[in-house]
Short mmCIF file of C-alpha atoms in Angstrom, two decimals:
data_model
loop_
_atom_site.label_atom_id
_atom_site.label_comp_id
_atom_site.label_asym_id
_atom_site.label_seq_id
_atom_site.Cartn_x
_atom_site.Cartn_y
_atom_site.Cartn_z
CA MET A 727 -2.57 25.45 -10.39
CA ARG A 728 -4.93 22.49 -10.84
CA PHE A 729 -4.12 19.02 -9.52
CA LEU A 730 -5.80 15.69 -10.27
CA LEU A 731 -4.54 13.11 -7.78
CA VAL A 732 -5.60 9.57 -8.76
CA ASP A 733 -5.22 7.17 -5.82
CA ILE A 734 -5.65 3.50 -6.82
CA ASP A 735 -5.96 0.96 -4.01
CA SER A 736 -3.62 -2.08 -4.09
CA LEU A 737 -1.73 -1.01 -7.23
CA ARG A 738 1.73 -2.55 -7.72
CA PRO A 739 4.05 -0.43 -9.87
CA ASP A 740 5.61 -3.42 -11.62
CA ARG A 741 2.25 -4.30 -13.17
CA LEU A 742 2.30 -1.12 -15.25
CA GLY A 743 3.97 -0.81 -18.64
CA CYS A 744 5.73 2.40 -17.62
CA TYR A 745 7.47 0.37 -14.90
CA GLY A 746 8.48 -2.37 -17.33
CA TYR A 747 5.55 -4.79 -17.35
CA THR A 748 5.08 -6.89 -20.47
CA ARG A 749 1.29 -6.53 -20.54
CA ASP A 750 -0.72 -3.50 -21.62
CA THR A 751 -2.59 -3.10 -18.35
CA ALA A 752 -2.67 0.69 -18.17
CA PRO A 753 -2.24 2.57 -21.46
CA THR A 754 -3.64 5.78 -19.97
CA ILE A 755 -1.30 5.75 -16.98
CA ASP A 756 1.62 4.86 -19.26
CA ALA A 757 0.81 7.90 -21.41
CA ILE A 758 0.81 10.12 -18.31
CA ALA A 759 4.26 8.74 -17.43
CA GLU A 760 5.53 9.63 -20.92
CA GLU A 761 4.56 13.25 -20.24
CA GLY A 762 5.94 13.32 -16.72
CA VAL A 763 8.30 11.70 -14.23
CA ARG A 764 8.11 8.17 -12.84
CA PHE A 765 9.46 7.47 -9.35
CA ASP A 766 10.86 3.95 -9.25
CA ARG A 767 11.53 3.62 -5.52
CA CYS A 768 8.60 5.35 -3.88
CA HIS A 769 7.30 3.66 -0.73
CA VAL A 770 4.50 4.41 1.68
CA SER A 771 5.77 5.14 5.17
CA ASP A 772 3.06 2.91 6.61
CA SER A 773 0.91 0.16 5.14
CA PRO A 774 -1.71 -0.90 4.34
CA CYS A 775 -4.79 1.27 3.62
CA LEU A 776 -5.59 3.22 6.79
CA PRO A 777 -1.99 3.79 7.93
CA SER A 778 -0.97 4.70 4.38
CA ARG A 779 -3.65 7.29 3.69
CA THR A 780 -3.29 8.70 7.18
CA ALA A 781 0.39 9.28 6.45
CA LEU A 782 -0.51 10.96 3.15
CA ALA A 783 -3.09 13.15 4.90
CA THR A 784 -0.73 14.15 7.73
CA CYS A 785 2.76 13.97 6.17
CA ARG A 786 3.83 12.15 9.31
CA VAL A 787 4.79 8.55 10.01
CA GLY A 788 2.37 6.26 11.81
CA ALA A 789 4.53 5.96 14.93
CA LYS A 790 3.83 9.69 15.44
CA THR A 791 0.15 9.84 14.44
CA GLY A 792 -0.78 6.63 16.24
CA VAL A 793 -2.39 5.14 13.12
CA VAL A 794 -0.47 1.94 12.40
CA THR A 795 -3.23 -0.59 11.68
CA HIS A 796 -6.94 -0.94 10.90
CA TYR A 797 -8.38 -1.58 14.33
CA GLY A 798 -8.11 -1.22 18.09
CA SER A 799 -6.02 1.53 19.62
CA GLY A 800 -3.79 1.42 16.54
CA GLN A 801 -6.49 2.85 14.26
CA TRP A 802 -7.12 6.13 16.10
CA TYR A 803 -5.49 9.35 15.00
CA ASP A 804 -3.73 11.24 17.78
CA GLU A 805 -4.50 14.86 16.90
CA PRO A 806 -1.39 16.93 17.72
CA GLY A 807 -3.37 19.88 18.96
CA GLU A 808 -5.34 21.17 21.91
CA GLY A 809 -9.09 21.53 22.15
CA HIS A 810 -10.26 23.01 18.86
CA GLN A 811 -6.81 24.10 17.66
CA GLN A 812 -4.51 21.86 15.63
CA ASP A 813 -0.77 22.18 16.06
CA PRO A 814 0.26 24.75 13.41
CA GLU A 815 3.53 22.87 12.86
CA ARG A 816 1.72 19.58 12.15
CA PRO A 817 -1.42 20.44 10.16
CA LEU A 818 -3.33 17.96 8.01
CA SER A 819 -1.66 18.11 4.61
CA PHE A 820 -4.66 18.74 2.37
CA ARG A 821 -6.08 21.23 4.87
CA HIS A 822 -2.76 23.08 4.79
CA LEU A 823 -3.09 23.44 1.03
CA MET A 824 -6.68 24.61 1.46
CA GLU A 825 -5.62 27.25 3.96
CA HIS A 826 -3.19 28.59 1.35
CA GLY A 827 -5.73 29.05 -1.40
CA ILE A 828 -6.00 25.61 -3.04
CA ARG A 829 -9.53 24.21 -3.00
CA THR A 830 -9.22 20.58 -1.88
CA VAL A 831 -11.82 17.96 -2.83
CA THR A 832 -11.91 14.18 -2.42
CA VAL A 833 -14.13 11.57 -4.07
CA THR A 834 -13.87 8.47 -1.91
CA GLY A 835 -15.67 6.17 0.47
CA PHE A 836 -12.41 5.43 2.26
CA ALA A 837 -13.12 7.45 5.38
CA GLN A 838 -16.33 5.51 6.02
CA ARG A 839 -14.79 2.12 5.22
CA HIS A 840 -11.96 2.66 7.71
CA LEU A 841 -13.64 5.14 10.09
CA ALA A 842 -10.94 7.65 9.14
CA HIS A 843 -12.69 10.96 9.54
CA HIS A 844 -9.36 12.71 10.10
CA PHE A 845 -8.74 12.00 6.40
CA THR A 846 -11.74 13.93 5.14
CA ALA A 847 -11.12 16.71 7.66
CA GLY A 848 -8.39 17.96 5.36
CA PHE A 849 -10.72 18.53 2.42
CA GLN A 850 -13.01 21.44 1.74
CA GLU A 851 -15.38 19.02 0.01
CA HIS A 852 -15.81 15.28 0.58
CA ILE A 853 -17.94 13.48 -2.01
CA GLN A 854 -19.24 9.98 -1.27
CA PRO A 855 -19.60 8.30 -4.70
CA THR A 856 -22.78 6.46 -3.67
CA PRO A 857 -24.94 6.22 -0.54
CA LEU A 858 -23.21 2.91 0.25
CA ALA A 859 -19.69 4.06 -0.58
CA GLY A 860 -17.15 2.76 1.88
CA LEU A 861 -18.75 -0.62 2.34
CA VAL A 862 -16.86 -3.53 0.83
CA ALA A 863 -17.67 -4.04 -2.85
CA GLN A 864 -20.10 -1.11 -2.90
CA GLU A 865 -17.67 1.43 -4.35
CA ASP A 866 -17.63 0.72 -8.07
CA GLY A 867 -15.10 2.61 -10.18
CA ALA A 868 -17.78 3.81 -12.59
CA ASP A 869 -19.62 5.43 -9.67
CA VAL A 870 -16.43 7.12 -8.51
CA THR A 871 -15.77 8.47 -12.01
CA ALA A 872 -19.34 9.70 -12.36
CA ALA A 873 -19.07 11.68 -9.12
CA ALA A 874 -15.66 13.07 -10.09
CA THR A 875 -16.75 14.13 -13.57
CA ARG A 876 -19.82 15.87 -12.15
CA TRP A 877 -17.51 17.93 -9.98
CA LEU A 878 -15.18 18.63 -12.90
CA ASP A 879 -18.07 19.67 -15.14
CA ALA A 880 -18.97 22.32 -12.57
CA ASN A 881 -15.47 23.40 -11.51
CA ALA A 882 -12.72 22.31 -13.90
CA SER A 883 -12.13 25.75 -15.39
CA ASP A 884 -11.68 27.35 -11.95
CA ASP A 885 -8.16 28.07 -10.75
CA ASP A 886 -6.29 26.49 -7.86
CA TRP A 887 -7.94 23.20 -6.97
CA LEU A 888 -6.83 19.69 -6.03
CA LEU A 889 -9.18 16.80 -6.75
CA HIS A 890 -8.32 13.50 -5.07
CA VAL A 891 -10.08 10.54 -6.73
CA ASN A 892 -9.83 7.16 -5.03
CA TYR A 893 -10.48 3.87 -6.87
CA TRP A 894 -10.86 0.61 -4.93
CA ASP A 895 -11.41 -1.82 -7.82
CA VAL A 896 -7.85 -3.17 -8.10
CA HIS A 897 -8.27 -4.53 -4.57
CA HIS A 898 -9.41 -8.17 -4.57
CA PRO A 899 -11.92 -9.77 -5.32
CA TYR A 900 -11.57 -8.23 -8.85
CA LEU A 901 -15.12 -7.32 -9.75
CA GLY A 902 -16.40 -6.21 -13.15
CA ILE A 903 -13.28 -7.39 -14.96
CA THR A 904 -14.72 -9.89 -17.45
CA PRO A 905 -14.68 -7.45 -20.42
CA TYR A 906 -10.97 -6.76 -19.83
CA VAL A 907 -9.50 -10.21 -19.27
CA ASP A 908 -8.98 -11.18 -22.91
CA ASP A 909 -7.42 -7.81 -23.73
CA VAL A 910 -4.74 -8.12 -21.06
CA ARG A 911 -4.11 -11.77 -21.86
CA ASP A 912 -3.70 -10.97 -25.54
CA SER A 913 -1.39 -8.03 -24.84
CA GLY A 914 1.47 -10.12 -23.46
CA PRO A 915 2.53 -12.87 -21.08
CA PRO A 916 1.73 -12.65 -17.37
CA ALA A 917 4.41 -12.00 -14.78
CA ALA A 918 6.89 -14.89 -15.01
CA TRP A 919 7.29 -15.22 -11.23
CA PRO A 920 6.34 -17.15 -9.21
CA ASP A 921 7.52 -20.03 -11.31
CA GLN A 922 6.75 -23.64 -10.48
CA ASP A 923 9.92 -24.05 -8.41
CA ALA A 924 8.91 -21.12 -6.21
CA ILE A 925 5.37 -22.44 -5.81
CA ASP A 926 6.67 -25.90 -4.90
CA ALA A 927 8.94 -24.38 -2.24
CA GLN A 928 5.97 -22.55 -0.67
CA GLN A 929 3.92 -25.66 -0.05
CA GLY A 930 3.60 -26.48 3.64
CA GLY A 931 3.65 -22.91 4.93
CA THR A 932 0.94 -21.64 7.24
CA GLY A 933 -1.17 -18.52 6.98
CA ILE A 934 -4.12 -17.18 5.06
CA ARG A 935 -3.73 -16.58 1.33
CA THR A 936 -0.57 -18.61 1.15
CA ALA A 937 0.13 -21.27 -1.46
CA ASP A 938 -1.05 -24.17 0.68
CA LEU A 939 -4.74 -24.02 1.68
CA TRP A 940 -5.42 -20.49 0.56
CA PRO A 941 -8.93 -19.55 1.84
CA VAL A 942 -9.52 -17.27 4.80
CA PRO A 943 -11.02 -18.96 7.88
CA GLY A 944 -14.24 -17.26 8.86
CA ASN A 945 -14.83 -16.24 5.25
CA ILE A 946 -14.74 -19.67 3.65
CA ASP A 947 -18.46 -20.28 4.11
CA ASP A 948 -19.52 -16.66 4.17
CA GLU A 949 -22.22 -16.27 1.51
CA GLY A 950 -21.43 -12.60 0.94
CA ILE A 951 -17.75 -13.25 0.28
CA SER A 952 -18.56 -16.25 -1.88
CA ALA A 953 -20.92 -14.14 -3.98
CA LEU A 954 -18.18 -11.59 -4.57
CA ARG A 955 -15.90 -14.33 -5.87
CA GLU A 956 -18.32 -15.76 -8.37
CA GLU A 957 -17.00 -13.67 -11.26
CA TRP A 958 -13.34 -14.50 -10.64
CA PRO A 959 -13.27 -17.43 -8.18
CA PHE A 960 -10.13 -17.77 -6.15
CA PRO A 961 -8.46 -21.20 -6.14
CA GLU A 962 -8.46 -23.37 -3.04
CA ARG A 963 -4.67 -23.35 -3.12
CA ILE A 964 -1.80 -22.20 -5.33
CA ALA A 965 -0.47 -25.55 -6.50
CA ASP A 966 0.94 -24.61 -9.90
CA ARG A 967 1.43 -21.86 -12.45
CA THR A 968 -2.16 -22.21 -13.66
CA ASP A 969 -3.44 -21.19 -10.22
CA ALA A 970 -0.98 -18.30 -9.93
CA THR A 971 -1.71 -17.08 -13.45
CA HIS A 972 -5.45 -17.08 -12.73
CA LEU A 973 -4.88 -14.61 -9.89
CA ILE A 974 -2.46 -12.53 -11.97
CA ASP A 975 -4.97 -12.34 -14.85
CA GLY A 976 -7.70 -11.12 -12.50
CA TYR A 977 -5.45 -8.49 -10.98
CA ASP A 978 -4.16 -7.28 -14.34
CA ALA A 979 -7.70 -7.03 -15.74
CA ALA A 980 -8.76 -5.01 -12.69
CA ILE A 981 -5.95 -2.54 -13.40
CA ARG A 982 -7.08 -2.23 -17.02
CA ARG A 983 -10.63 -1.54 -15.85
CA VAL A 984 -9.51 1.31 -13.59
CA ASP A 985 -7.23 2.67 -16.30
CA ASP A 986 -10.34 3.17 -18.45
CA GLU A 987 -11.85 5.23 -15.63
CA VAL A 988 -8.72 7.40 -15.51
CA ALA A 989 -9.06 7.92 -19.26
CA THR A 990 -12.57 9.26 -18.69
CA LEU A 991 -11.26 11.76 -16.12
CA LEU A 992 -8.64 13.01 -18.57
CA ALA A 993 -11.22 13.29 -21.35
CA THR A 994 -13.33 15.45 -19.04
CA LEU A 995 -10.38 17.76 -18.44
CA ASP A 996 -9.88 17.91 -22.21
CA ALA A 997 -13.53 18.77 -22.76
CA HIS A 998 -13.14 21.76 -20.45
CA GLY A 999 -9.88 22.85 -22.07
CA VAL A 1000 -7.74 22.46 -18.94
CA ARG A 1001 -5.96 19.12 -19.48
CA ASP A 1002 -2.71 20.83 -20.48
CA GLU A 1003 -2.90 23.11 -17.44
CA THR A 1004 -3.49 20.36 -14.87
CA CYS A 1005 -0.90 18.42 -12.89
CA ILE A 1006 -1.81 14.72 -13.12
CA ILE A 1007 -0.58 12.41 -10.35
CA VAL A 1008 -1.11 8.64 -10.17
CA THR A 1009 -0.26 6.63 -7.08
CA GLY A 1010 -1.66 3.99 -4.71
CA ASP A 1011 -1.96 3.25 -1.02
CA HIS A 1012 0.00 -0.04 -1.10
CA GLY A 1013 0.84 -2.90 -3.40
CA GLU A 1014 -0.18 -6.55 -3.42
CA ALA A 1015 1.84 -9.75 -3.00
CA PHE A 1016 1.80 -12.40 -5.71
CA GLY A 1017 4.03 -15.02 -4.14
CA GLU A 1018 6.44 -12.75 -2.24
CA HIS A 1019 7.03 -14.28 1.19
CA GLY A 1020 4.56 -16.96 0.19
CA ILE A 1021 1.55 -14.63 0.14
CA TYR A 1022 -0.94 -14.23 -2.72
CA ALA A 1023 -3.44 -11.48 -3.58
CA GLU A 1024 -3.03 -9.81 -0.20
CA HIS A 1025 -1.15 -6.97 1.50
CA ALA A 1026 0.10 -8.73 4.60
CA PHE A 1027 3.83 -8.20 5.08
CA PRO A 1028 6.35 -5.33 5.42
CA ASP A 1029 8.11 -5.80 2.10
CA PRO A 1030 8.30 -4.05 -1.29
CA ALA A 1031 5.40 -6.07 -2.70
CA CYS A 1032 3.20 -4.26 -0.20
CA GLN A 1033 5.04 -0.99 0.52
CA ARG A 1034 6.40 0.07 -2.86
CA VAL A 1035 3.84 2.09 -4.80
CA PRO A 1036 3.68 3.80 -8.18
CA LEU A 1037 4.18 7.53 -8.29
CA VAL A 1038 3.79 9.22 -11.67
CA VAL A 1039 3.73 13.02 -11.84
CA SER A 1040 2.99 15.02 -15.00
CA TRP A 1041 3.20 18.72 -14.10
CA PRO A 1042 2.92 21.11 -17.06
CA GLY A 1043 5.83 23.50 -17.13
CA LEU A 1044 7.66 21.68 -14.34
CA THR A 1045 8.28 18.18 -15.70
CA ASP A 1046 8.75 19.21 -19.34
CA ALA A 1047 12.54 18.82 -19.30
CA ALA A 1048 12.32 15.45 -17.58
CA ALA A 1049 9.33 14.04 -19.48
CA GLY A 1050 9.38 10.27 -19.79
CA THR A 1051 12.19 9.72 -17.30
CA GLY A 1052 12.44 7.65 -14.16
CA VAL A 1053 13.88 8.66 -10.80
CA ASP A 1054 15.75 5.96 -8.87
CA ASP A 1055 16.02 7.91 -5.61
CA LEU A 1056 14.27 6.65 -2.50
CA CYS A 1057 11.28 8.72 -1.43
CA TYR A 1058 8.23 8.44 0.76
CA GLN A 1059 4.87 8.82 -0.92
CA PHE A 1060 3.94 11.71 1.38
CA ASP A 1061 6.93 13.66 0.04
CA LEU A 1062 4.51 14.44 -2.80
CA LEU A 1063 2.60 16.87 -0.56
CA ALA A 1064 5.75 18.72 0.46
CA THR A 1065 6.62 18.94 -3.24
CA ILE A 1066 3.23 20.42 -4.11
CA CYS A 1067 3.79 22.98 -1.37
CA ASP A 1068 7.33 23.77 -2.49
CA ALA A 1069 6.40 24.22 -6.15
CA SER A 1070 3.27 26.24 -5.27
CA ASP A 1071 5.00 28.71 -2.91
CA VAL A 1072 3.21 27.24 0.10
CA PRO A 1073 5.37 26.96 3.23
CA ILE A 1074 6.22 23.43 4.35
CA PRO A 1075 5.26 22.98 8.03
CA ALA A 1076 8.18 22.32 10.36
CA GLY A 1077 6.47 19.34 11.99
CA TRP A 1078 5.99 17.33 8.81
CA ASP A 1079 8.20 14.36 8.02
CA ALA A 1080 7.75 15.04 4.30
CA GLU A 1081 10.57 16.47 2.16
CA PRO A 1082 10.12 17.93 -1.34
CA PHE A 1083 11.51 16.26 -4.44
CA THR A 1084 10.86 19.28 -6.68
CA ALA A 1085 14.31 19.15 -8.26
CA ALA A 1086 13.67 15.62 -9.53
CA LEU A 1087 10.57 16.84 -11.37
CA ARG A 1088 12.73 19.34 -13.23
CA GLY A 1089 15.22 16.63 -14.17
CA GLU A 1090 17.83 18.02 -11.80
CA PRO A 1091 19.91 15.97 -9.35
CA ASP A 1092 17.96 15.48 -6.17
CA GLY A 1093 19.60 12.65 -4.26
CA GLY A 1094 16.44 11.55 -2.51
CA ARG A 1095 16.58 9.98 0.91
CA ASP A 1096 19.47 7.80 2.10
CA SER A 1097 17.06 5.26 3.58
CA LEU A 1098 13.42 4.69 4.46
CA VAL A 1099 11.72 3.05 7.43
CA CYS A 1100 8.25 1.73 6.64
CA GLY A 1101 5.81 0.20 9.09
CA HIS A 1102 3.16 -2.43 8.43
CA GLY A 1103 0.10 -3.22 10.50
CA ILE A 1104 -2.24 -5.98 9.30
CA TYR A 1105 -1.86 -9.80 9.24
CA THR A 1106 1.68 -9.17 10.51
CA PHE A 1107 3.16 -6.29 12.51
CA GLY A 1108 6.61 -5.11 11.53
CA ARG A 1109 8.90 -2.56 9.92
CA ALA A 1110 11.23 -2.57 6.94
CA VAL A 1111 14.37 -0.53 6.34
CA TYR A 1112 15.19 0.25 2.71
CA ARG A 1113 18.75 1.33 1.89
CA ASP A 1114 20.65 0.90 -1.35
CA GLN A 1115 19.72 -2.54 -2.69
CA TRP A 1116 18.82 -3.90 0.73
CA VAL A 1117 15.60 -4.43 2.63
CA TYR A 1118 15.85 -5.40 6.28
CA ILE A 1119 12.61 -6.57 7.89
CA ARG A 1120 11.86 -6.96 11.58
CA LEU A 1121 8.57 -8.54 12.57
CA LEU A 1122 7.11 -7.46 15.90
CA HIS A 1123 4.45 -10.13 15.45
CA PRO A 1124 4.38 -12.74 12.65
CA GLY A 1125 0.66 -13.42 12.91
CA VAL A 1126 -0.15 -16.89 11.63
CA PHE A 1127 2.46 -16.87 8.87
CA SER A 1128 5.25 -19.36 8.48
CA MET A 1129 7.15 -19.87 5.27
CA PRO A 1130 9.83 -22.57 5.06
CA GLY A 1131 13.08 -21.38 6.59
CA GLN A 1132 11.71 -18.12 7.91
CA TYR A 1133 10.90 -18.87 11.56
CA ASN A 1134 12.17 -21.16 14.30
CA ASP A 1135 15.80 -20.92 13.23
CA PRO A 1136 17.94 -20.84 16.39
CA ALA A 1137 20.86 -19.39 14.41
CA LEU A 1138 18.93 -16.16 13.83
CA PRO A 1139 18.31 -13.38 16.38
CA GLU A 1140 14.91 -13.57 18.04
CA GLY A 1141 14.19 -16.99 16.57
CA GLY A 1142 14.29 -15.89 12.95
CA LEU A 1143 12.07 -12.80 13.09
CA GLU A 1144 14.55 -10.75 11.09
CA LEU A 1145 14.94 -10.94 7.33
CA LEU A 1146 17.47 -9.39 4.98
CA HIS A 1147 17.13 -9.42 1.20
CA ASP A 1148 19.29 -8.14 -1.65
CA LEU A 1149 16.64 -6.74 -4.00
CA ASP A 1150 19.06 -6.47 -6.92
CA ALA A 1151 20.09 -10.12 -6.81
CA ASP A 1152 16.85 -11.53 -5.40
CA PRO A 1153 13.92 -9.19 -6.21
CA HIS A 1154 11.32 -11.72 -5.06
CA MET A 1155 13.02 -12.12 -1.66
CA THR A 1156 13.37 -15.90 -1.67
CA GLU A 1157 16.60 -16.02 0.38
CA ASN A 1158 17.04 -14.65 3.89
CA LEU A 1159 20.58 -13.25 4.18
CA VAL A 1160 20.58 -12.35 7.88
CA THR A 1161 23.32 -14.87 8.71
CA ALA A 1162 25.11 -14.61 5.35
CA GLN A 1163 25.44 -10.79 5.60
CA PRO A 1164 26.00 -10.12 9.31
CA GLU A 1165 27.58 -6.67 8.82
CA VAL A 1166 24.72 -5.36 6.66
CA THR A 1167 22.21 -6.88 9.07
CA ALA A 1168 23.88 -5.20 12.04
CA GLU A 1169 23.99 -1.83 10.29
CA LEU A 1170 20.33 -1.88 9.32
CA ARG A 1171 19.26 -3.30 12.67
CA THR A 1172 21.02 -0.38 14.34
CA GLU A 1173 19.46 2.05 11.89
CA LEU A 1174 15.97 0.80 12.73
CA ASP A 1175 16.69 0.97 16.46
CA ARG A 1176 17.97 4.53 16.11
CA TRP A 1177 14.99 5.58 13.96
CA THR A 1178 12.53 4.08 16.43
CA ALA A 1179 14.15 5.81 19.40
CA GLU A 1180 14.28 9.18 17.64
CA VAL A 1181 10.71 9.03 16.37
CA LEU A 1182 9.23 7.91 19.67
CA SER A 1183 11.19 10.50 21.64
CA SER A 1184 9.57 13.20 19.47
CA VAL A 1185 6.05 12.08 20.37
CA ASP A 1186 4.40 13.81 23.29
CA ALA A 1187 2.64 10.68 24.61
CA ALA A 1188 5.45 9.07 26.63
CA GLY A 1189 7.31 7.66 23.65
CA GLU A 1190 5.21 4.50 23.31
CA ASP A 1191 5.40 2.57 20.05
CA PRO A 1192 1.79 2.07 18.89
CA LEU A 1193 2.76 -0.90 16.70
CA ALA A 1194 4.45 -2.72 19.59
CA ARG A 1195 1.48 -1.89 21.82
CA MET A 1196 -0.92 -3.46 19.33
CA ALA A 1197 1.27 -6.57 19.13
CA VAL A 1198 0.81 -7.02 22.87
CA GLU A 1199 -2.85 -5.98 23.07
CA SER A 1200 -4.32 -8.09 20.32
CA GLY A 1201 -1.91 -9.30 17.67
CA PRO A 1202 -2.55 -8.76 13.93
CA PHE A 1203 -5.74 -10.81 13.88
CA LEU A 1204 -8.43 -8.47 12.57
CA TYR A 1205 -9.05 -10.63 9.49
CA VAL A 1206 -8.10 -14.07 10.76
CA ASP A 1207 -8.85 -16.04 13.92
CA PRO A 1208 -5.98 -18.38 14.89
CA GLU A 1209 -8.45 -20.77 16.53
CA GLU A 1210 -10.44 -21.10 13.33
CA LEU A 1211 -7.26 -21.53 11.32
CA ALA A 1212 -6.07 -24.31 13.63
CA GLU A 1213 -9.41 -26.08 13.22
CA TYR A 1214 -9.22 -25.64 9.47
CA TYR A 1215 -5.74 -27.15 9.29
CA ALA A 1216 -6.78 -30.07 11.49
CA ALA A 1217 -9.81 -30.78 9.29
CA ASN A 1218 -7.68 -30.66 6.14
CA GLY A 1219 -4.85 -32.95 7.17
CA ARG A 1220 -2.26 -30.37 8.13
CA THR A 1221 0.80 -31.46 10.07
CA GLU A 1222 1.42 -31.03 13.76
CA GLN A 1223 4.13 -28.51 12.88
CA GLN A 1224 1.66 -26.29 11.06
CA ARG A 1225 -0.84 -26.47 13.91
CA ALA A 1226 1.98 -25.65 16.34
CA ILE A 1227 2.78 -22.50 14.35
CA VAL A 1228 -0.83 -21.39 14.70
CA ASP A 1229 -0.73 -22.10 18.42
CA ARG A 1230 2.46 -20.03 18.62
CA ALA A 1231 0.64 -17.14 16.96
CA ARG A 1232 -1.94 -17.07 19.74
CA ARG A 1233 0.63 -16.62 22.46
CA TYR A 1234 3.41 -14.80 20.66
CA PRO A 1235 4.76 -11.72 22.51
CA PRO A 1236 6.70 -9.13 20.50
CA GLY A 1237 10.45 -9.61 20.40
CA ALA A 1238 10.48 -13.17 21.69
CA GLY A 1239 11.57 -16.22 19.77
CA ASP A 1240 10.74 -19.86 20.40
#
C-alpha cells in the first residue's frame, strides 16, 4: 500500500469546508474528504508542535515519553530502551512500519527547528526541503512540495511506501498569502465569532496575543519579526471585529495557499498513475486560537482550539462504503498509526497507547474512546479531559494569562485554575461552569487524577510528571519574559491588577492559588 500523509502545522478543522466552514479555504482537502472519512473529534494527545509530533512518532503520550514542551528538560525524548536497543514493545511508530516492509520517508524541517532527532529516527529517508529548512520562516510550502514531488517522480510507482509531507505555512505570520486573500474573502463570510461582545469582554486581560495589547514582549522591536509581518501586519490590539477579521483573513488565505500545494502533490500521483491506489491522509499538529480563552493567532492553552485537529482519511478499498461521512467518536491523532498497522497486517506493539479505528473507516460502528486526556506545554502548562460534550481543564501553570473571571476566584478550587465548558452549548468556551456543574467537575477531576496516577506509575523513571516538573523548574516562559511584559504594561498604562497578575506568574508554583 502507498500512503501520503500531509501534516499541516496550526490547522484548525473548523476552518475547512468539509468541517462546515463557510469559506472555500481548502477545495483540495474538501475533495479528499468527499472520497474518504472525516474524524470530527480527533485530538492530539499533547500540544503544541514538539509534543504533538513526538506523540505521533511514538504512539505514546508525553507524560511517558518525557516530551511535553519545547524546551528544557521537557523537550528531551526518554528512549525506552537500553544502550543501542529500543524497547520492542515501544518502538518509534514510523520505524515500526519500516521494519515491516513499508518504506518511510519524511519531507520536513521540523526535526531541526525543534531539535527533535527522535522524530526523523523513525524514517528510512529524511529530506530537508532547503538547506535552511527548520529555521523560522525559511521553510516555504513551495520548497516542501518541490522536494516531495522529486521523491514521488522517482518512487511513486513503487509499492509499500509512506511519505510524510509537513507544511508550516499556516502557522503565523502568514507569509506569501497575498494572491489568495481576495479569493477566500470572495468565497464567503469569515468566522462569525468572536463577535464584538466577546471582544469587548476580553479587554483588560493580561498575556501575549490577547485582545488587549497584543504584541509579544521581546519581539516588539525585533527587526526580523517585524520584517516577517510586513506582508500581513498584526494589529497592536484586537479592539473590534475589523481587527479580528484581519487575522482570520490572513489565516484563511494561508490555508488556501497550502491547499494549492496539496493539489500539486495529488497531481503528481495522478501523473504516475497511482492516485487511485494511494491512501491520502490530511491532519495537523495542533490548531490555533482566534479568541478562545482570549487568545488570538496562537496555540497557548489546553483547549479544543489548540488540541482538536483535522483528520481526513481516503483509503481506496477501505473507505469506499463510508465515503463522504464524518465520525463523531473521540480519538487521538496517533490512533492513525495503529490503524495503518491494523489494516496493513502489521502487529500493533503492546507498549503503544494508540488504538486502531479501522472499523470507522469501513463505515462500521467503532465506538471510539470514552474520553481523552490531552496535555499542553507552551505559554501555559496544563491538561484537558474530553468526555461527551464536556472539556475539563486544569492548569498546572497559567503563565502570564488572565482573562476576566478565570483566575483569583476564591469560590473555585486552587484559586480558579480549573475550567469546565459545555462544548455543545458554549463552543467558544466563554463560561466557566466549575461551580455551576459541581458533579461533572468532580467526575472529570477524578478522571484526570486517575489517568495521571496510572500513566506515571507505568513510567520507569520514578513516576515523575514531566509537565509538573517543568512548571516548577522554569514555568511556560520560552516565548515571553514576565519582566518584559510587566515593563510593557507599565509603559502602556496598564492597571495595577494587570501588573500584579504578571508578578504572580513569576512566582507561581503548580497547584497553588492566590
